[in-house]
Tab-separated table of C-alpha atoms in Angstrom:
chain	number	residue	atom	x	y	z
A	1	MET	CA	1.322	-60.190	28.766
A	2	PRO	CA	2.538	-56.857	28.725
A	3	ARG	CA	0.017	-54.219	27.243
A	4	LYS	CA	3.333	-53.603	24.839
A	5	SER	CA	3.438	-57.097	22.862
A	6	ILE	CA	-0.375	-56.869	22.816
A	7	ARG	CA	-0.693	-53.447	20.365
A	8	ILE	CA	2.032	-55.308	19.008
A	9	GLN	CA	0.000	-58.514	17.768
A	10	ALA	CA	-3.231	-56.388	17.221
A	11	ARG	CA	-2.129	-54.581	14.541
A	12	LYS	CA	0.322	-58.060	12.900
A	13	GLN	CA	-3.522	-58.405	13.320
A	14	LYS	CA	-5.255	-56.176	11.275
A	15	GLU	CA	-2.316	-55.784	8.774
A	16	GLU	CA	-2.701	-59.610	8.329
A	17	GLN	CA	-6.619	-58.585	7.136
A	18	LEU	CA	-6.086	-55.949	5.577
A	19	HIS	CA	-3.431	-57.768	3.021
A	20	ILE	CA	-1.800	-54.339	2.581
A	21	PRO	CA	1.332	-55.910	0.129
A	22	ASP	CA	5.146	-54.838	0.129
A	23	LEU	CA	6.812	-51.617	-1.688
A	24	GLU	CA	9.222	-54.117	-3.078
A	25	ASN	CA	6.699	-55.353	-5.337
A	26	VAL	CA	4.163	-52.661	-6.056
A	27	SER	CA	5.399	-52.048	-9.753
A	28	GLN	CA	4.184	-55.706	-9.739
A	29	ILE	CA	0.403	-55.122	-8.829
A	30	PRO	CA	-1.751	-55.473	-11.512
A	31	ARG	CA	-3.446	-52.358	-13.317
A	32	SER	CA	-7.886	-52.844	-12.946
A	33	LYS	CA	-9.276	-53.878	-15.537
A	34	LYS	CA	-11.204	-50.831	-16.439
A	35	ARG	CA	-7.501	-48.519	-17.091
A	36	LYS	CA	-6.952	-51.297	-19.686
A	37	ALA	CA	-10.346	-50.823	-20.541
A	38	ASP	CA	-9.649	-47.256	-20.943
A	39	GLU	CA	-6.262	-47.855	-22.768
A	40	SER	CA	-7.305	-50.478	-25.413
A	41	GLU	CA	-10.096	-47.747	-26.312
A	42	ALA	CA	-7.518	-44.269	-26.933
A	43	LEU	CA	-5.353	-46.591	-28.550
A	44	GLN	CA	-8.597	-48.245	-30.792
A	45	ASP	CA	-9.251	-44.391	-31.118
A	46	LEU	CA	-6.209	-43.404	-33.062
A	47	GLN	CA	-5.692	-46.355	-35.350
A	48	LEU	CA	-9.352	-45.150	-36.166
A	49	ALA	CA	-7.943	-41.674	-36.712
A	50	GLY	CA	-4.451	-43.045	-38.778
A	51	VAL	CA	-2.360	-41.705	-36.309
A	52	ASP	CA	-0.116	-44.295	-35.389
A	53	GLU	CA	2.342	-45.047	-32.302
A	54	PRO	CA	5.319	-44.392	-33.913
A	55	ARG	CA	3.848	-41.280	-35.268
A	56	LYS	CA	2.570	-40.733	-31.819
A	57	LYS	CA	6.374	-40.642	-29.896
A	58	GLN	CA	7.294	-38.833	-32.502
A	59	ARG	CA	5.262	-35.757	-32.373
A	60	LEU	CA	6.180	-36.013	-28.845
A	61	GLU	CA	9.603	-35.544	-29.477
A	62	ARG	CA	9.051	-32.707	-31.632
A	63	VAL	CA	7.556	-30.646	-28.756
A	64	LYS	CA	10.492	-31.670	-27.134
A	65	GLU	CA	13.039	-30.479	-29.307
A	66	PRO	CA	13.445	-26.407	-28.448
A	67	VAL	CA	13.002	-23.717	-31.188
A	68	LYS	CA	15.435	-22.362	-33.497
A	69	ASN	CA	14.904	-19.071	-35.192
A	70	ALA	CA	12.162	-16.873	-33.325
A	71	ALA	CA	12.103	-14.356	-32.686
A	72	LEU	CA	12.987	-12.124	-29.385
A	73	SER	CA	10.324	-10.239	-27.386
A	74	PRO	CA	10.752	-7.253	-27.491
A	75	ARG	CA	11.652	-5.167	-24.396
A	76	THR	CA	9.408	-3.294	-22.219
A	77	PRO	CA	10.094	-0.659	-20.140
A	78	THR	CA	9.660	-1.328	-16.134
A	79	CYS	CA	8.878	1.053	-12.888
A	80	HIS	CA	12.787	0.785	-13.067
A	81	ARG	CA	13.964	2.161	-15.994
A	82	PRO	CA	12.037	5.188	-16.480
A	83	LEU	CA	11.151	6.259	-20.080
A	84	HIS	CA	13.061	9.126	-22.364
A	85	LEU	CA	8.952	11.629	-22.604
A	86	ARG	CA	10.588	13.619	-25.254
A	87	PRO	CA	7.367	15.146	-27.730
A	88	ASP	CA	9.349	15.737	-31.412
A	89	THR	CA	5.994	19.429	-31.246
A	90	LEU	CA	6.688	21.723	-29.159
A	91	PRO	CA	3.969	22.442	-26.443
A	92	GLN	CA	1.845	24.846	-26.086
A	93	SER	CA	3.164	27.996	-25.395
A	94	ARG	CA	0.650	29.392	-21.860
A	95	LEU	CA	3.474	32.224	-21.105
A	96	PRO	CA	1.155	35.473	-20.766
A	97	ASN	CA	2.453	38.868	-23.847
A	98	ILE	CA	5.104	40.242	-21.608
A	99	ARG	CA	6.493	43.720	-23.241
A	100	TRP	CA	10.260	42.767	-23.043
A	101	ALA	CA	10.174	39.634	-24.684
A	102	ASP	CA	8.347	37.296	-27.439
A	103	ASN	CA	6.282	34.833	-25.589
A	104	LYS	CA	6.150	32.140	-28.237
A	105	GLN	CA	9.924	32.627	-28.574
A	106	LEU	CA	10.732	32.561	-25.096
A	107	TRP	CA	8.876	29.551	-24.623
A	108	LYS	CA	10.442	27.473	-27.518
A	109	SER	CA	13.949	29.220	-25.806
A	110	MET	CA	13.571	27.315	-22.762
A	111	HIS	CA	12.758	24.180	-24.047
A	112	ASP	CA	15.305	24.400	-26.419
A	113	ARG	CA	17.735	23.075	-23.568
A	114	PRO	CA	21.010	21.364	-24.446
A	115	THR	CA	19.448	17.604	-23.443
A	116	SER	CA	22.864	17.333	-22.233
A	117	HIS	CA	21.777	19.762	-19.446
A	118	TYR	CA	20.427	16.198	-18.021
A	119	CYS	CA	21.488	12.801	-17.410
A	120	LYS	CA	20.320	10.294	-20.280
A	121	GLU	CA	20.970	7.349	-18.582
A	122	SER	CA	21.428	5.918	-15.108
A	123	LEU	CA	24.155	6.720	-13.391
A	124	PHE	CA	24.623	3.210	-11.815
A	125	SER	CA	24.032	1.079	-14.524
A	126	ASP	CA	27.558	1.061	-16.987
A	127	ILE	CA	29.425	4.182	-15.543
A	128	GLN	CA	30.178	4.276	-11.737
A	129	LYS	CA	31.241	0.826	-9.851
A	130	TYR	CA	32.604	2.555	-7.097
A	131	ILE	CA	30.029	4.334	-5.633
A	132	THR	CA	26.270	3.112	-4.809
A	133	PRO	CA	22.445	4.891	-5.059
A	134	SER	CA	22.647	4.648	-1.182
A	135	MET	CA	25.967	6.829	-1.668
A	136	ARG	CA	24.755	9.522	-3.685
A	137	THR	CA	21.779	10.033	-1.334
A	138	ILE	CA	23.426	10.990	1.577
A	139	LEU	CA	25.990	13.216	-0.272
A	140	ILE	CA	22.314	15.331	-1.727
A	141	ASP	CA	21.137	14.855	1.748
A	142	TRP	CA	24.563	16.656	3.059
A	143	MET	CA	24.331	18.837	-0.134
A	144	MET	CA	20.488	20.040	1.435
A	145	GLU	CA	22.413	21.144	4.994
A	146	VAL	CA	24.497	22.792	3.578
A	147	CYS	CA	22.264	25.141	1.772
A	148	ALA	CA	20.110	25.208	4.925
A	149	ALA	CA	23.103	26.255	6.977
A	150	TYR	CA	23.876	29.460	4.822
A	151	ASN	CA	20.716	29.953	4.325
A	152	LEU	CA	21.420	29.655	0.123
A	153	HIS	CA	18.028	29.553	-2.301
A	154	ARG	CA	16.978	26.972	-3.034
A	155	GLU	CA	18.176	27.109	-6.797
A	156	THR	CA	21.730	27.175	-5.742
A	157	PHE	CA	20.589	23.620	-4.262
A	158	CYS	CA	18.644	22.560	-7.836
A	159	LEU	CA	21.756	23.780	-9.521
A	160	SER	CA	24.502	21.788	-7.726
A	161	VAL	CA	22.972	18.725	-7.227
A	162	ASN	CA	22.561	19.257	-11.648
A	163	PHE	CA	26.231	20.281	-10.986
A	164	THR	CA	26.686	16.903	-9.030
A	165	ASP	CA	24.590	14.482	-11.854
A	166	ARG	CA	26.191	15.155	-14.453
A	167	TYR	CA	29.495	14.929	-13.824
A	168	LEU	CA	29.006	11.538	-12.297
A	169	SER	CA	27.450	10.887	-15.536
A	170	ARG	CA	30.127	11.509	-17.703
A	171	THR	CA	33.684	10.494	-15.325
A	172	LYS	CA	33.461	6.900	-15.406
A	173	ASP	CA	34.000	4.618	-12.547
A	174	VAL	CA	34.956	8.028	-9.867
A	175	GLN	CA	36.342	6.558	-5.727
A	176	LYS	CA	33.697	6.747	-3.718
A	177	GLN	CA	36.985	9.617	-1.193
A	178	GLN	CA	35.703	11.743	-3.899
A	179	LEU	CA	32.344	12.103	-3.232
A	180	GLN	CA	31.814	14.901	-1.056
A	181	LEU	CA	34.450	17.265	-3.545
A	182	ILE	CA	31.873	16.538	-5.866
A	183	GLY	CA	29.147	17.106	-4.181
A	184	VAL	CA	31.118	20.196	-1.690
A	185	THR	CA	32.921	21.423	-5.555
A	186	ALA	CA	29.137	22.011	-7.251
A	187	LEU	CA	27.591	23.846	-4.053
A	188	PHE	CA	30.843	26.333	-4.084
A	189	VAL	CA	30.000	27.149	-8.191
A	190	ALA	CA	26.226	27.063	-8.659
A	191	SER	CA	26.957	29.275	-4.780
A	192	LYS	CA	29.188	31.901	-7.015
A	193	MET	CA	25.906	32.173	-9.818
A	194	GLU	CA	23.043	32.637	-7.544
A	195	GLU	CA	23.978	33.847	-4.236
A	196	ILE	CA	24.490	37.276	-3.963
A	197	TYR	CA	26.167	37.018	-0.966
A	198	PRO	CA	27.969	33.421	-1.781
A	199	PRO	CA	30.114	32.157	1.390
A	200	ARG	CA	34.106	32.092	1.111
A	201	LEU	CA	35.483	28.907	0.048
A	202	LYS	CA	36.828	28.763	3.493
A	203	GLU	CA	33.289	28.341	4.299
A	204	PHE	CA	32.786	25.168	2.131
A	205	ALA	CA	35.728	23.773	3.132
A	206	ASP	CA	35.015	23.839	6.979
A	207	MET	CA	31.837	21.848	5.729
A	208	THR	CA	33.574	18.546	5.374
A	209	ASP	CA	35.537	18.681	8.514
A	210	GLY	CA	39.178	18.011	7.099
A	211	ALA	CA	37.637	16.280	3.840
A	212	CYS	CA	38.569	18.536	1.123
A	213	SER	CA	40.822	21.936	1.479
A	214	GLU	CA	40.903	24.957	0.007
A	215	ASP	CA	43.559	24.046	-2.852
A	216	THR	CA	41.229	20.968	-3.005
A	217	ILE	CA	38.702	22.177	-4.123
A	218	MET	CA	40.083	25.381	-5.857
A	219	GLU	CA	42.129	22.347	-8.825
A	220	PHE	CA	38.744	20.501	-8.191
A	221	GLU	CA	36.526	23.378	-9.847
A	222	ILE	CA	38.751	23.673	-13.245
A	223	ILE	CA	38.361	19.465	-14.143
A	224	LEU	CA	34.193	19.844	-12.806
A	225	LEU	CA	33.267	23.527	-15.523
A	226	ASN	CA	36.266	20.943	-17.906
A	227	THR	CA	33.692	17.953	-17.851
A	228	LEU	CA	30.317	19.905	-17.517
A	229	GLU	CA	31.899	22.189	-21.056
A	230	TRP	CA	31.352	25.138	-19.651
A	231	ASN	CA	27.172	24.507	-19.934
A	232	LEU	CA	26.068	26.003	-16.465
A	233	VAL	CA	22.551	28.422	-17.267
A	234	SER	CA	19.971	25.107	-17.397
A	235	MET	CA	16.462	24.886	-16.629
A	236	THR	CA	15.514	23.328	-13.249
A	237	PRO	CA	12.698	21.550	-11.880
A	238	ASN	CA	12.296	24.968	-9.326
A	239	ALA	CA	12.643	27.033	-12.234
A	240	TRP	CA	10.118	25.567	-13.759
A	241	LEU	CA	8.083	24.882	-11.022
A	242	SER	CA	8.136	28.687	-10.465
A	243	VAL	CA	7.330	29.428	-13.813
A	244	TYR	CA	4.037	27.255	-13.813
A	245	MET	CA	3.275	28.808	-10.869
A	246	GLN	CA	3.305	31.545	-11.889
A	247	ILE	CA	1.119	31.116	-15.087
A	248	MET	CA	-0.983	29.599	-12.776
A	249	ASN	CA	-1.685	32.578	-10.500
A	250	SER	CA	-1.206	35.177	-13.802
A	251	GLU	CA	-4.193	37.709	-14.829
A	252	SER	CA	-4.323	35.745	-18.138
A	253	TRP	CA	-4.564	32.477	-16.536
A	254	GLU	CA	-7.903	33.781	-14.815
A	255	GLN	CA	-10.147	35.493	-17.514
A	256	ASN	CA	-8.598	32.490	-20.137
A	257	GLU	CA	-9.465	33.460	-23.547
A	258	THR	CA	-10.912	36.219	-23.380
A	259	GLU	CA	-9.004	38.708	-22.700
A	260	SER	CA	-7.274	40.318	-26.573
A	261	ALA	CA	-4.034	38.476	-27.518
A	262	SER	CA	-2.714	42.514	-27.691
A	263	GLU	CA	-3.212	42.054	-23.724
A	264	VAL	CA	0.440	42.979	-21.826
A	265	ASP	CA	0.222	41.637	-18.345
A	266	ASP	CA	2.730	43.596	-16.940
A	267	ASN	CA	2.652	42.479	-13.555
A	268	PHE	CA	3.209	38.964	-14.444
A	269	VAL	CA	7.469	39.198	-14.279
A	270	MET	CA	6.513	39.823	-9.940
A	271	PRO	CA	5.546	36.770	-7.849
A	272	GLN	CA	1.857	36.208	-7.778
A	273	PHE	CA	1.406	32.942	-6.103
A	274	ARG	CA	1.559	31.555	-2.631
A	275	GLN	CA	4.551	30.792	-1.482
A	276	GLU	CA	3.310	28.056	0.928
A	277	THR	CA	1.567	25.834	-2.017
A	278	PHE	CA	5.376	26.278	-3.933
A	279	LYS	CA	6.863	25.346	-0.404
A	280	ASP	CA	4.403	22.416	-0.928
A	281	VAL	CA	5.123	21.180	-4.291
A	282	SER	CA	9.503	21.707	-3.574
A	283	THR	CA	9.244	19.460	-0.629
A	284	LEU	CA	7.523	16.932	-3.100
A	285	LEU	CA	10.723	17.608	-5.534
A	286	ASP	CA	13.109	17.728	-2.976
A	287	LEU	CA	12.327	14.253	-1.758
A	288	CYS	CA	12.340	13.191	-5.872
A	289	TYR	CA	16.360	14.713	-5.786
A	290	LEU	CA	17.290	11.990	-3.758
A	291	ASP	CA	16.427	9.592	-5.960
A	292	TYR	CA	19.340	8.832	-8.194
A	293	GLU	CA	16.175	8.070	-11.299
A	294	SER	CA	15.065	11.738	-11.272
A	295	SER	CA	18.033	13.044	-13.350
A	296	LEU	CA	16.627	10.826	-15.631
A	297	PHE	CA	13.986	12.956	-16.567
A	298	GLU	CA	14.080	16.932	-18.216
A	299	PRO	CA	13.404	19.421	-15.081
A	300	SER	CA	10.070	20.633	-17.117
A	301	VAL	CA	8.275	16.531	-16.311
A	302	MET	CA	9.181	16.816	-12.899
A	303	ALA	CA	7.615	20.388	-12.378
A	304	ALA	CA	4.293	19.857	-13.737
A	305	SER	CA	4.268	16.009	-12.195
A	306	ALA	CA	4.429	17.517	-8.553
A	307	ILE	CA	2.183	20.242	-9.723
A	308	TYR	CA	-0.059	17.177	-11.473
A	309	TYR	CA	0.905	15.428	-7.554
A	310	GLU	CA	0.008	18.025	-4.987
A	311	ILE	CA	-2.841	20.093	-7.151
A	312	SER	CA	-4.332	18.859	-9.806
A	313	THR	CA	-3.889	17.207	-13.014
A	314	ASP	CA	-6.072	19.272	-15.260
A	315	VAL	CA	-3.856	22.402	-14.084
A	316	ALA	CA	-0.653	20.640	-14.345
A	317	LEU	CA	-1.783	20.137	-18.060
A	318	GLN	CA	-3.120	23.408	-18.612
A	319	VAL	CA	0.088	24.764	-17.190
A	320	SER	CA	2.265	22.813	-18.803
A	321	GLY	CA	1.316	22.955	-22.776
A	322	ASN	CA	-0.611	19.790	-22.705
A	323	TYR	CA	3.166	17.630	-22.567
A	324	PHE	CA	1.623	14.770	-20.323
A	325	GLU	CA	-0.130	14.628	-23.847
A	326	CYS	CA	2.018	15.616	-25.680
A	327	SER	CA	4.383	12.553	-24.381
A	328	ARG	CA	1.078	10.047	-24.247
A	329	ASN	CA	0.770	10.430	-28.532
A	330	ASN	CA	4.879	10.195	-28.995
A	331	SER	CA	5.448	7.294	-26.865
């Protein structure tokens, strides 16, 4: 007899010994006596408790019904939707006494810059349809290269980024073909404000490889200025970083409370901080500019956060006048 038939007969004999029921008749298999006893005991307990079977079914049906007039849970902000932390009270002034201005009044005017000088809403939520965050990142990176090629000041770059983001936040559905025109025009305006010898218009047009002509940049300059309502002077994160670093390295910072209130720090106007430390913190801010959500935060908060990360928490709180503490209390 072949081996295959021997295996088949052995399998049939094993099935007959086990008495495996048919799958079609599984529903007809009797339940165990123990399970029946458990169910009867459960029904008796319900009857003793005064709960009958119809009421039990009715209760289960009510649970399945949707809840009406339920209060919605409050929407909590996440890391992708940053908070606009702006304390109601002005942070404590950390400026020393100076001869040419009242330090408290100067500190107040620096914080009282119009909030329109930074974006209040995300650029890509409902404003821009054709421009993606990656396109903006490529533009900002190209603007960095232009500033490096012409040795422009860091403040020129910061202002140009500020102008670009504010224009995108106020103009809906900008075409992607206009993105480089916006960036080069913002650089052109910022360089005329900050540079002693700004590059000529032709040089900016050449940096676009023929994408933007001189006449196009001049025409768009008027559109950009009108959109920004000619509000061009702004305290950038770079400007706030210079102030914070100067406070951290000033004589009044070292002497702290031992110095009399009438003492004047004549050296405060001259840079007293190490350029290496300033460059390290500025590099971190440059990386922040590549993220479009950086425009949602106030420049003073960005500068203090960079010091918080690069130097220490205590220094960031002290040079900013406990700005983070005020924000935490008002959040």
